[in-house]
Coordinates of C-alpha atoms and ligand atoms in Angstrom, one line a residue:
Chain E
M929 CA -19.6 -24.8 -7.1
S930 CA -17.3 -25.6 -10.0
A931 CA -15.1 -28.6 -10.1
P932 CA -12.1 -28.5 -7.7
H933 CA -9.1 -26.7 -9.0
S934 CA -6.6 -28.6 -7.0
A935 CA -5.5 -32.1 -7.1
T936 CA -3.1 -34.0 -4.8
S937 CA 0.4 -34.7 -5.9
A938 CA 2.3 -37.9 -5.2
N939 CA 3.8 -36.5 -2.0
G940 CA 0.4 -35.5 -0.6
V941 CA 0.8 -31.8 -1.2
P942 CA -2.1 -30.4 -3.1
T943 CA -1.3 -28.8 -6.4
L944 CA -3.1 -26.1 -8.4
D945 CA -4.2 -26.1 -12.0
V946 CA -3.2 -22.4 -12.4
A947 CA -3.9 -22.2 -16.1
R948 CA -7.5 -23.1 -15.4
L949 CA -7.7 -20.9 -12.4
R950 CA -6.6 -17.9 -14.4
E951 CA -9.7 -18.3 -16.6
D952 CA -11.7 -17.4 -13.5
F953 CA -10.2 -13.9 -13.6
P954 CA -11.3 -12.1 -16.7
I955 CA -9.1 -9.1 -16.2
L956 CA -6.0 -11.2 -16.5
G957 CA -6.6 -12.0 -20.1
Q958 CA -5.8 -8.5 -21.4
Q959 CA -2.8 -6.9 -23.1
I960 CA -1.0 -3.8 -21.7
N961 CA 1.2 -1.9 -24.2
G962 CA 0.9 -4.8 -26.6
R963 CA 2.0 -7.5 -24.1
P964 CA 0.1 -9.8 -21.8
L965 CA -0.7 -8.2 -18.5
V966 CA 1.5 -9.5 -15.7
Y967 CA -0.2 -8.5 -12.5
L968 CA 2.2 -8.5 -9.6
D969 CA 0.6 -5.8 -7.4
N970 CA -1.6 -8.2 -5.4
A971 CA -0.6 -6.8 -2.0
A972 CA -2.1 -3.4 -3.1
T973 CA -5.3 -5.2 -4.3
S974 CA -6.1 -8.5 -5.7
Q975 CA -8.1 -9.3 -8.9
K976 CA -11.6 -10.6 -8.7
P977 CA -12.9 -14.0 -10.0
V978 CA -16.1 -14.3 -12.0
A979 CA -17.8 -15.8 -9.0
V980 CA -17.4 -12.6 -7.0
I981 CA -18.2 -10.3 -9.9
D982 CA -21.4 -12.4 -10.6
A983 CA -22.5 -12.5 -7.0
I984 CA -22.4 -8.7 -6.8
A985 CA -24.2 -8.3 -10.1
R986 CA -26.8 -10.9 -9.1
Y987 CA -27.4 -9.2 -5.9
Y988 CA -28.1 -5.9 -7.6
R989 CA -30.2 -7.5 -10.3
E990 CA -32.3 -9.7 -8.1
D991 CA -32.1 -8.9 -4.4
N992 CA -31.2 -5.3 -3.9
S993 CA -33.0 -3.8 -0.9
N994 CA -32.1 -2.4 2.5
V995 CA -31.2 -4.9 5.2
H996 CA -32.8 -5.4 8.6
R997 CA -35.6 -3.0 7.8
G998 CA -38.3 -4.0 5.4
V999 CA -40.8 -6.8 5.8
H1000 CA -41.0 -7.2 2.1
A1001 CA -39.5 -10.1 0.1
L1002 CA -36.5 -8.2 -1.3
S1003 CA -35.5 -6.9 2.1
E1004 CA -35.7 -10.4 3.5
R1005 CA -33.6 -11.8 0.7
A1006 CA -31.0 -9.0 1.0
T1007 CA -30.8 -9.5 4.8
A1008 CA -30.5 -13.2 4.4
A1009 CA -27.7 -12.8 1.8
Y1010 CA -25.8 -10.3 4.0
E1011 CA -26.1 -12.5 7.1
A1012 CA -25.2 -15.6 5.2
A1013 CA -22.0 -13.8 4.1
R1014 CA -21.3 -13.0 7.8
E1015 CA -21.6 -16.7 8.6
T1016 CA -19.3 -17.6 5.7
V1017 CA -16.7 -15.2 7.1
R1018 CA -17.1 -16.7 10.5
G1019 CA -16.3 -20.1 9.2
F1020 CA -13.4 -18.7 7.2
L1021 CA -11.8 -17.3 10.4
N1022 CA -13.1 -20.1 12.6
A1023 CA -14.7 -17.5 15.0
A1024 CA -16.9 -19.0 17.7
S1025 CA -19.9 -16.9 16.7
S1026 CA -21.1 -14.7 13.9
K1027 CA -21.7 -12.0 16.5
E1028 CA -18.0 -11.6 16.5
I1029 CA -17.9 -10.7 12.8
I1030 CA -18.3 -6.9 12.3
F1031 CA -18.4 -5.7 8.7
T1032 CA -16.3 -2.6 8.2
R1033 CA -14.9 -0.7 5.1
G1034 CA -11.7 -2.6 5.4
T1035 CA -8.7 -3.2 7.7
T1036 CA -8.1 0.5 8.2
E1037 CA -11.6 1.0 9.5
A1038 CA -11.5 -2.1 11.6
I1039 CA -8.3 -0.9 13.4
N1040 CA -9.8 2.6 13.9
L1041 CA -12.9 1.0 15.4
V1042 CA -10.8 -0.8 18.0
A1043 CA -8.6 2.3 18.7
Q1044 CA -11.7 4.5 19.2
A1045 CA -14.3 2.2 20.8
W1046 CA -11.9 0.2 22.9
G1047 CA -8.8 2.4 23.2
R1048 CA -10.5 5.7 23.9
S1049 CA -12.7 4.3 26.6
T1050 CA -10.0 2.1 28.2
L1051 CA -6.5 3.7 27.9
Q1052 CA -5.2 5.9 30.6
P1053 CA -2.2 8.2 30.8
G1054 CA 0.9 5.9 31.3
D1055 CA -0.7 2.9 29.6
E1056 CA 1.1 1.6 26.6
V1057 CA 0.3 0.2 23.2
L1058 CA 3.0 -1.9 21.6
I1059 CA 3.4 -2.2 17.8
T1060 CA 6.3 -3.2 15.6
H1061 CA 8.6 -1.3 13.3
M1062 CA 7.2 -3.0 10.2
E1063 CA 3.5 -2.0 10.6
H1064 CA 1.5 -0.5 7.8
H1065 CA 0.5 3.1 8.5
S1066 CA -3.0 1.9 9.2
N1067 CA -1.7 0.0 12.2
I1068 CA 0.4 3.0 13.4
V1069 CA -1.7 6.2 12.9
P1070 CA -4.9 5.0 14.7
W1071 CA -2.8 4.2 17.8
Q1072 CA -0.9 7.5 17.6
M1073 CA -4.3 9.3 17.5
V1074 CA -5.8 7.4 20.5
C1075 CA -2.5 7.8 22.4
E1076 CA -2.8 11.6 21.8
Q1077 CA -6.4 11.5 23.0
T1078 CA -5.8 9.5 26.1
G1079 CA -2.3 10.2 27.2
A1080 CA -1.2 6.6 26.6
T1081 CA 2.2 5.9 25.0
L1082 CA 3.0 4.1 21.8
R1083 CA 6.0 1.7 21.9
V1084 CA 7.6 0.2 18.9
A1085 CA 9.4 -3.2 18.8
P1086 CA 12.5 -3.1 16.6
I1087 CA 13.3 -5.3 13.6
N1088 CA 16.5 -6.8 12.4
E1089 CA 18.3 -6.6 9.0
R1090 CA 16.2 -9.4 7.6
G1091 CA 13.0 -7.6 8.5
E1092 CA 12.0 -9.8 11.4
V1093 CA 10.8 -8.5 14.8
I1094 CA 13.5 -9.0 17.4
M1095 CA 11.6 -11.1 19.8
D1096 CA 13.8 -10.5 22.8
E1097 CA 13.2 -6.8 22.4
F1098 CA 9.5 -7.3 21.8
E1099 CA 9.3 -9.3 25.0
R1100 CA 11.4 -6.7 26.9
L1101 CA 8.9 -4.0 25.8
L1102 CA 6.0 -5.9 27.3
G1103 CA 5.1 -4.9 30.8
E1104 CA 2.3 -4.2 33.2
R1105 CA 1.7 -0.9 31.4
T1106 CA 1.1 -2.7 28.1
K1107 CA -2.6 -2.8 27.4
L1108 CA -2.6 -3.8 23.8
V1109 CA -0.3 -5.4 21.3
A1110 CA -1.1 -4.6 17.6
V1111 CA 0.9 -6.5 15.0
G1112 CA 0.7 -7.3 11.4
H1113 CA 0.3 -11.0 10.5
V1114 CA 2.2 -10.5 7.3
S1115 CA 4.1 -7.4 6.3
N1116 CA 3.0 -5.8 3.1
A1117 CA 6.3 -4.1 2.6
L1118 CA 8.6 -7.0 3.4
G1119 CA 6.6 -10.2 3.2
T1120 CA 7.6 -11.2 6.8
I1121 CA 5.2 -13.6 8.5
N1122 CA 5.3 -12.6 12.1
P1123 CA 5.1 -15.3 14.8
V1124 CA 1.7 -13.9 15.9
A1125 CA 0.6 -16.9 17.9
R1126 CA 3.7 -16.5 20.1
M1127 CA 3.3 -12.7 20.3
I1128 CA -0.3 -13.1 21.4
E1129 CA 0.7 -15.6 24.0
L1130 CA 3.3 -13.1 25.3
A1131 CA 0.8 -10.3 25.3
H1132 CA -1.7 -12.4 27.3
A1133 CA 1.0 -13.4 29.7
H1134 CA 1.2 -9.6 30.5
E1135 CA -2.6 -9.2 30.6
A1136 CA -2.5 -7.2 27.4
L1137 CA -5.0 -7.7 24.6
A1138 CA -3.8 -8.5 21.1
L1139 CA -4.9 -7.2 17.7
V1140 CA -3.7 -8.7 14.5
D1141 CA -3.7 -6.8 11.2
G1142 CA -4.5 -9.7 8.9
A1143 CA -4.8 -7.7 5.6
Q1144 CA -1.9 -9.5 4.0
A1145 CA -2.4 -12.9 5.6
T1146 CA -5.9 -13.9 4.6
P1147 CA -5.2 -14.0 0.9
H1148 CA -2.4 -16.5 1.4
M1149 CA -2.8 -18.8 4.4
V1150 CA -5.3 -20.5 6.7
V1151 CA -6.2 -18.2 9.6
D1152 CA -7.9 -19.6 12.7
V1153 CA -8.5 -16.8 15.2
Q1154 CA -9.3 -19.2 18.0
A1155 CA -6.1 -21.2 17.5
L1156 CA -4.2 -18.0 17.4
G1157 CA -5.9 -16.7 20.5
A1158 CA -6.4 -13.2 18.8
D1159 CA -8.6 -10.8 20.6
F1160 CA -9.1 -8.7 17.5
Y1161 CA -8.3 -9.6 13.9
A1162 CA -8.8 -7.2 10.9
L1163 CA -9.0 -8.0 7.2
S1164 CA -9.8 -6.3 3.9
G1165 CA -12.1 -8.0 1.3
H1166 CA -10.3 -6.5 -1.7
K1167 CA -6.9 -8.0 -0.8
M1168 CA -8.5 -11.5 -0.8
F1169 CA -10.3 -11.5 -4.2
G1170 CA -13.4 -9.7 -2.9
P1171 CA -14.6 -6.2 -3.5
T1172 CA -13.2 -2.9 -2.2
G1173 CA -15.1 -1.1 0.5
I1174 CA -15.7 -4.2 2.7
G1175 CA -13.7 -5.7 5.4
V1176 CA -14.0 -7.4 8.8
L1177 CA -13.2 -6.8 12.4
Y1178 CA -13.2 -10.0 14.3
G1179 CA -13.4 -9.4 18.1
R1180 CA -14.0 -11.8 21.0
E1181 CA -17.6 -11.5 22.0
A1182 CA -17.0 -10.6 25.6
L1183 CA -14.7 -7.8 24.6
L1184 CA -17.0 -6.4 21.9
D1185 CA -19.9 -6.6 24.4
A1186 CA -18.1 -4.5 26.9
M1187 CA -17.0 -1.9 24.4
P1188 CA -19.0 1.3 23.8
P1189 CA -20.3 1.8 20.2
W1190 CA -18.1 3.9 17.9
Q1191 CA -20.3 5.5 15.2
G1192 CA -23.9 6.3 16.0
G1193 CA -26.9 6.1 13.6
G1194 CA -29.4 3.7 12.2
D1195 CA -29.1 0.0 12.6
M1196 CA -26.9 0.2 15.7
I1197 CA -29.9 1.1 17.9
K1198 CA -32.8 -0.7 19.5
A1199 CA -34.7 2.4 20.5
V1200 CA -34.0 6.1 20.3
S1201 CA -35.6 8.9 22.3
F1202 CA -34.3 12.3 23.1
E1203 CA -33.7 11.1 26.7
G1204 CA -31.4 8.3 25.6
T1205 CA -30.8 5.5 23.2
L1206 CA -30.7 1.7 23.6
Y1207 CA -27.9 0.2 21.5
S1208 CA -28.3 -2.9 19.4
D1209 CA -26.8 -6.3 20.3
L1210 CA -23.7 -7.6 18.5
P1211 CA -22.7 -7.3 15.8
Y1212 CA -25.1 -4.5 14.9
K1213 CA -23.9 -2.2 17.7
F1214 CA -20.8 -1.5 15.6
E1215 CA -22.5 -1.3 12.2
A1216 CA -24.1 2.1 12.1
G1217 CA -25.9 3.1 8.9
T1218 CA -26.8 1.2 5.7
P1219 CA -23.8 -1.2 5.2
H1220 CA -22.1 -2.2 2.0
I1221 CA -24.5 -5.1 1.4
A1222 CA -23.3 -6.0 -2.1
G1223 CA -19.7 -5.9 -0.7
G1224 CA -20.6 -8.3 2.0
V1225 CA -22.2 -10.6 -0.5
G1226 CA -19.1 -10.3 -2.7
L1227 CA -16.8 -11.0 0.2
G1228 CA -18.8 -14.1 1.0
A1229 CA -18.4 -15.3 -2.6
A1230 CA -14.7 -14.7 -2.4
V1231 CA -14.4 -16.8 0.7
D1232 CA -16.3 -19.6 -1.0
Y1233 CA -14.1 -19.3 -4.0
L1234 CA -10.9 -19.5 -1.9
A1235 CA -12.3 -22.6 -0.2
G1236 CA -13.0 -24.1 -3.6
V1237 CA -9.4 -23.5 -4.7
G1238 CA -8.0 -24.8 -1.4
R1239 CA -6.1 -22.6 1.0
E1240 CA -3.5 -25.2 1.8
A1241 CA -2.9 -25.6 -1.9
I1242 CA -2.6 -21.9 -2.4
A1243 CA 0.0 -21.6 0.4
A1244 CA 2.0 -24.4 -1.0
Y1245 CA 2.0 -23.1 -4.5
E1246 CA 2.8 -19.6 -3.5
A1247 CA 5.7 -20.7 -1.3
E1248 CA 7.2 -22.4 -4.3
L1249 CA 6.6 -19.4 -6.6
L1250 CA 8.1 -17.0 -4.1
A1251 CA 11.2 -19.1 -3.8
Y1252 CA 11.4 -19.1 -7.6
T1253 CA 10.9 -15.3 -7.7
E1254 CA 13.6 -14.6 -5.2
A1255 CA 16.0 -16.9 -7.0
R1256 CA 15.4 -15.2 -10.3
L1257 CA 15.6 -11.7 -8.9
Q1258 CA 19.0 -12.5 -7.3
E1259 CA 20.3 -13.3 -10.8
V1260 CA 19.9 -9.6 -11.6
D1261 CA 23.1 -7.7 -11.1
G1262 CA 22.9 -5.0 -8.5
L1263 CA 19.5 -6.1 -7.1
R1264 CA 19.1 -6.1 -3.4
L1265 CA 16.1 -7.8 -1.7
I1266 CA 14.6 -5.8 1.1
G1267 CA 13.0 -8.3 3.5
T1268 CA 14.7 -11.7 3.7
A1269 CA 12.9 -13.1 6.7
E1270 CA 13.1 -16.8 7.2
N1271 CA 9.3 -17.0 7.2
K1272 CA 7.8 -15.0 4.3
A1273 CA 4.7 -14.9 2.2
A1274 CA 4.1 -13.6 -1.4
V1275 CA 6.1 -10.4 -1.3
A1276 CA 9.5 -9.6 -3.0
S1277 CA 10.6 -6.0 -2.3
F1278 CA 13.8 -4.9 -3.8
V1279 CA 16.0 -2.0 -4.9
L1280 CA 18.0 -2.0 -8.1
E1281 CA 21.3 -0.2 -8.2
G1282 CA 21.3 2.8 -10.5
V1283 CA 17.5 2.7 -11.2
H1284 CA 15.1 4.5 -9.0
A1285 CA 11.9 2.5 -8.1
H1286 CA 9.6 5.0 -9.9
D1287 CA 11.6 4.7 -13.2
L1288 CA 11.5 1.0 -12.8
G1289 CA 7.8 1.0 -12.3
T1290 CA 7.3 3.0 -15.5
I1291 CA 9.7 0.8 -17.5
V1292 CA 8.3 -2.6 -16.4
D1293 CA 4.8 -1.3 -17.1
H1294 CA 5.9 -0.9 -20.7
H1295 CA 6.5 -4.6 -20.6
G1296 CA 2.9 -5.1 -19.3
V1297 CA 4.2 -5.9 -15.8
A1298 CA 2.4 -4.2 -12.9
I1299 CA 4.5 -3.8 -9.8
R1300 CA 4.4 -1.2 -7.0
A1301 CA 7.0 1.4 -6.5
G1302 CA 7.1 3.6 -3.3
H1303 CA 7.1 3.3 0.4
H1304 CA 4.1 0.9 0.6
C1305 CA 2.5 2.8 3.4
A1306 CA 5.3 1.7 5.7
M1307 CA 7.6 4.8 5.8
P1308 CA 9.4 3.6 9.0
V1309 CA 10.4 0.4 7.2
M1310 CA 11.9 2.4 4.3
E1311 CA 13.8 4.6 6.8
F1312 CA 15.1 1.4 8.6
F1313 CA 16.5 0.1 5.4
G1314 CA 17.8 3.5 4.3
V1315 CA 15.8 3.7 1.1
A1316 CA 13.2 6.2 -0.1
A1317 CA 11.3 3.6 -2.0
T1318 CA 11.4 0.0 -3.0
S1319 CA 9.9 -1.9 -6.0
R1320 CA 7.6 -4.6 -4.9
A1321 CA 6.4 -7.7 -6.7
S1322 CA 3.6 -9.3 -4.8
L1323 CA 2.1 -12.6 -5.7
A1324 CA -1.2 -14.4 -5.9
F1325 CA -2.0 -18.0 -6.7
Y1326 CA -2.8 -17.0 -10.3
N1327 CA 0.7 -15.9 -11.0
T1328 CA 3.1 -18.1 -12.8
R1329 CA 6.8 -18.7 -13.3
E1330 CA 6.5 -17.3 -16.9
E1331 CA 5.3 -14.0 -15.4
I1332 CA 8.2 -13.9 -13.1
D1333 CA 10.5 -14.4 -16.1
A1334 CA 8.7 -11.5 -17.8
L1335 CA 9.5 -9.3 -14.7
V1336 CA 13.1 -10.2 -14.8
T1337 CA 13.4 -9.5 -18.5
A1338 CA 11.8 -6.1 -17.9
L1339 CA 14.3 -5.4 -15.1
Q1340 CA 17.1 -6.2 -17.4
D1341 CA 15.7 -3.8 -20.0
A1342 CA 15.6 -1.1 -17.3
Q1343 CA 19.3 -1.7 -16.6
R1344 CA 20.0 -1.4 -20.3
I1345 CA 18.3 2.0 -20.5
F1346 CA 20.2 3.3 -17.5
G1347 CA 23.4 1.3 -18.1
Chain G
M1152 CA 5.3 5.2 -27.5
D1153 CA 8.8 4.1 -27.1
L1154 CA 10.5 4.2 -23.7
R1155 CA 13.4 6.0 -25.3
D1156 CA 11.1 9.0 -25.9
L1157 CA 10.8 9.3 -22.1
Y1158 CA 14.3 8.3 -21.2
Q1159 CA 16.3 10.1 -23.8
D1160 CA 20.1 10.0 -23.7
I1161 CA 20.3 13.5 -22.3
I1162 CA 18.0 12.5 -19.4
V1163 CA 19.9 9.4 -18.7
D1164 CA 23.1 11.4 -18.7
H1165 CA 21.8 14.2 -16.4
N1166 CA 20.5 11.5 -14.1
R1167 CA 23.8 9.7 -13.9
S1168 CA 25.9 12.9 -13.7
P1169 CA 23.7 15.7 -12.5
R1170 CA 25.1 19.2 -13.2
N1171 CA 25.3 21.9 -10.5
F1172 CA 24.7 19.2 -7.9
R1173 CA 26.2 21.1 -4.9
R1174 CA 25.3 23.5 -2.2
I1175 CA 25.9 27.2 -2.5
D1176 CA 27.1 28.4 0.8
N1177 CA 26.2 32.0 0.4
A1178 CA 23.0 31.5 -1.5
T1179 CA 20.6 34.4 -1.4
R1180 CA 17.6 32.2 -1.9
M1181 CA 16.9 28.6 -1.0
A1182 CA 13.8 26.4 -0.9
Q1183 CA 13.0 22.7 -0.3
G1184 CA 10.8 20.5 -2.4
Y1185 CA 9.4 17.2 -1.2
N1186 CA 7.0 14.7 -2.7
P1187 CA 6.3 12.4 0.3
L1188 CA 4.5 9.7 -1.7
C1189 CA 7.5 9.1 -4.0
G1190 CA 10.2 10.2 -1.6
D1191 CA 11.6 12.7 -4.1
K1192 CA 13.4 15.4 -2.1
L1193 CA 15.4 18.4 -3.3
V1194 CA 16.9 21.7 -2.2
I1195 CA 17.4 24.5 -4.7
Y1196 CA 20.1 27.2 -4.0
I1197 CA 20.1 30.5 -5.9
T1198 CA 22.4 33.5 -5.9
L1199 CA 20.6 36.6 -7.2
K1200 CA 22.7 39.5 -8.4
D1201 CA 21.3 42.6 -9.9
G1202 CA 17.9 40.9 -10.4
A1203 CA 19.5 38.0 -12.3
I1204 CA 20.4 34.4 -11.4
S1205 CA 24.1 34.4 -11.3
D1206 CA 24.3 30.9 -9.8
V1207 CA 21.9 28.1 -9.2
S1208 CA 22.4 24.6 -7.9
F1209 CA 20.5 21.7 -6.3
Q1210 CA 20.9 18.7 -4.0
G1211 CA 18.6 15.9 -3.2
E1212 CA 17.5 12.5 -4.3
G1213 CA 14.8 11.3 -6.6
C1214 CA 13.9 9.4 -9.8
A1215 CA 15.7 10.0 -13.1
I1216 CA 13.0 12.3 -14.3
S1217 CA 13.1 14.5 -11.2
T1218 CA 16.9 14.5 -11.0
A1219 CA 17.4 15.2 -14.8
S1220 CA 14.8 17.9 -14.7
A1221 CA 16.5 19.7 -11.9
S1222 CA 19.9 19.3 -13.4
L1223 CA 18.7 20.7 -16.8
M1224 CA 16.9 23.5 -15.1
T1225 CA 20.0 24.7 -13.3
E1226 CA 21.9 24.7 -16.6
V1227 CA 19.3 26.7 -18.4
L1228 CA 18.6 29.3 -15.6
K1229 CA 22.0 30.8 -15.3
G1230 CA 22.0 34.4 -16.3
K1231 CA 18.2 34.6 -16.5
T1232 CA 16.2 37.3 -14.7
E1233 CA 13.5 36.4 -12.3
A1234 CA 10.9 37.3 -15.0
E1235 CA 12.6 35.1 -17.5
A1236 CA 12.7 32.2 -15.1
E1237 CA 9.0 32.6 -14.5
A1238 CA 8.3 32.6 -18.2
L1239 CA 10.4 29.5 -18.6
F1240 CA 8.4 27.7 -15.9
D1241 CA 5.2 28.7 -17.7
N1242 CA 6.5 27.2 -20.9
M1243 CA 7.7 24.1 -19.2
H1244 CA 4.4 23.6 -17.5
R1245 CA 2.7 23.8 -20.9
L1246 CA 5.1 21.4 -22.4
L1247 CA 4.5 18.8 -19.7
T1248 CA 0.7 19.1 -19.3
E1249 CA -0.8 20.4 -22.6
D1250 CA -0.1 19.6 -26.2
A1251 CA 3.0 21.1 -27.6
H1252 CA 1.2 23.9 -29.5
G1253 CA 1.9 27.2 -28.0
V1254 CA 5.1 26.0 -26.4
D1255 CA 8.2 27.9 -27.5
V1256 CA 10.5 24.9 -28.0
D1257 CA 13.4 27.1 -29.1
E1258 CA 13.3 29.0 -25.9
L1259 CA 13.2 25.8 -23.8
G1260 CA 16.3 24.5 -25.5
K1261 CA 17.5 21.3 -24.0
L1262 CA 14.6 21.3 -21.5
A1263 CA 12.4 20.2 -24.4
A1264 CA 14.0 16.7 -23.9
L1265 CA 11.5 16.3 -21.1
E1266 CA 8.6 16.4 -23.5
G1267 CA 8.1 12.6 -23.3
V1268 CA 7.0 12.9 -19.7
R1269 CA 3.6 14.3 -20.9
A1270 CA 2.5 10.8 -22.0
Y1271 CA 3.0 9.6 -18.4
P1272 CA 0.6 11.7 -16.3
T1273 CA 1.7 10.1 -13.0
R1274 CA 5.3 11.2 -13.7
V1275 CA 4.6 14.9 -14.4
K1276 CA 4.9 15.7 -10.8
C1277 CA 8.5 14.4 -10.8
A1278 CA 9.5 16.8 -13.6
T1279 CA 7.8 19.8 -12.1
L1280 CA 9.0 19.5 -8.5
C1281 CA 12.2 21.4 -9.1
W1282 CA 10.3 24.2 -10.9
H1283 CA 7.8 24.6 -8.1
T1284 CA 10.7 24.6 -5.7
L1285 CA 12.5 27.3 -7.8
Q1286 CA 9.4 29.4 -7.7
A1287 CA 9.2 29.0 -3.9
A1288 CA 12.9 30.0 -3.6
L1289 CA 12.3 33.1 -5.7
E1290 CA 9.2 34.0 -3.7
E1291 CA 11.0 33.2 -0.4
V1292 CA 8.5 30.6 0.7
D1293 CA 9.7 28.9 3.9
E1294 CA 7.5 25.8 3.8
P1295 CA 8.7 22.8 1.7
V1296 CA 6.7 22.7 -1.5
T1297 CA 5.2 19.6 -3.1
T1298 CA 3.7 18.7 -6.5
E1299 CA 1.7 15.7 -5.3
Ligands
PLP2262 C1 -0.6 -4.9 6.2 C2 -1.7 -4.0 5.8 N1 -2.5 -3.5 6.8 C3 -3.5 -2.6 6.5 C4 -3.8 -2.3 5.2 C5 -4.9 -1.3 5.0 O1 -5.9 -2.0 4.3 P1 -7.1 -1.1 3.7 O2 -6.5 0.0 2.9 O3 -7.9 -2.1 2.8 O4 -8.0 -0.7 4.8 C6 -3.0 -2.8 4.2 C7 -3.3 -2.4 2.8 O5 -2.7 -1.7 2.1 C8 -1.9 -3.7 4.5 O6 -1.2 -4.2 3.5

């Protein structure tokens, strides 16, 4: 473990040494179109620190083998590394047991797992699944699919002009038919932090389960699944400085135990005969086939890295940087922020009068600035705000005020071109 | 590469004031184009008379490249036969995706202003959406077309 990156300021809030932290991310040192890269597309995927890149390389150089199978030394080491990563993730989410940590390809697969393993075996015609209007497509489509399969109904809690769930409406939509509430912790399109603890409490009061899509929360804030009371919590490694192709489904042990398996294959069985199959215990019951071992190892390294930086320090730094970003953006004539919730994290979505989001994306790229233009896999959100696409700057703790200034300069250049 | 090679004055102008941006009520042909990933959407209207395009127009919304491309296309197409329109599309496609050799720049006229798009592979689909939609209109395809 390297020296701590954060210190404590006079008022007790930890501060980050961002200049030093940036050195942990080799990709950030490059030039794009002759200018320093300004990477503001972190909600799409985050960059990877050397600690993660090295952990993956080391695994392949030294330990590569299949897990849970061989009795030879490499297999034991690979298995130990993979299981150590599971334990690291357990600690990260404060889950009660590492049996509750299922490795998946990402958030999308985690949600599909719940929809198919839990939903398909449980939902009946007339039952309801409640989501919100701001969900990512991966927290909409799996529920549409399972509703189609079971005859259950998908209900959608509306949002207001600031991009917040209207809690009275949310509560009104909960009833005895509601079997599951599935909500995003942080919206990737708007940055809204949903009051998930309260939403889970309301779900439970109606004897419904609650799934939280945590893809955009885990890179930015402390998440404690037990304190939240979540029944399921999904995350993606690549959004939190780990590799692509690995993610996690947290599920309460009793629920996971009662659920039928989803995919069948190797690793998820104890014994197979043509008369029948005995399934493995948790978590392996839900991990059919050879897993992304290096991905698990890389995710474990990312969690350790985040702990080293300090998650409270990250949240405090990013809150300040987001406030700066929004203030600077509002200085730009004709710019309208999309998503102005009181409680926000790391995302500034906007439209600029007279400049389409895709033209803006191309122009700011010329300045070395990477932002996202499009519907952000949240088409219902775009429709709600009456726009086809937005531009989105999304932050990580390695971003700086100077980078936000570069974005604003690039936006002004776009206005000059179209002016 | 300078941004001005992509966003030439004529493109900025046609984006700001698109030509033939209207509906043709008695159009003989019509087709829709839609790129769901970017949200670009347009409808092309054509009046065919004696095998030639006597009127052509469009409506919709999209980025500057897709709007200017559609606007320029409608200007250039008036009076052209179906075969001439097809030939123009071929030429345009080559201009946007291959190197400029073998492209008849004279024939393209002001459409050649879109040449800069070639350096931005992700944006080529914006410039070609109107042309694919035109082709669908001429071939009387009912489904919306896409270039994604
Ligand atoms: C809020 C949210 N949910 C789910 C996802 C899907 O994550 P993944 O593509 O890693 O499965 C994303 C990522 O785009 C997201 O932002």
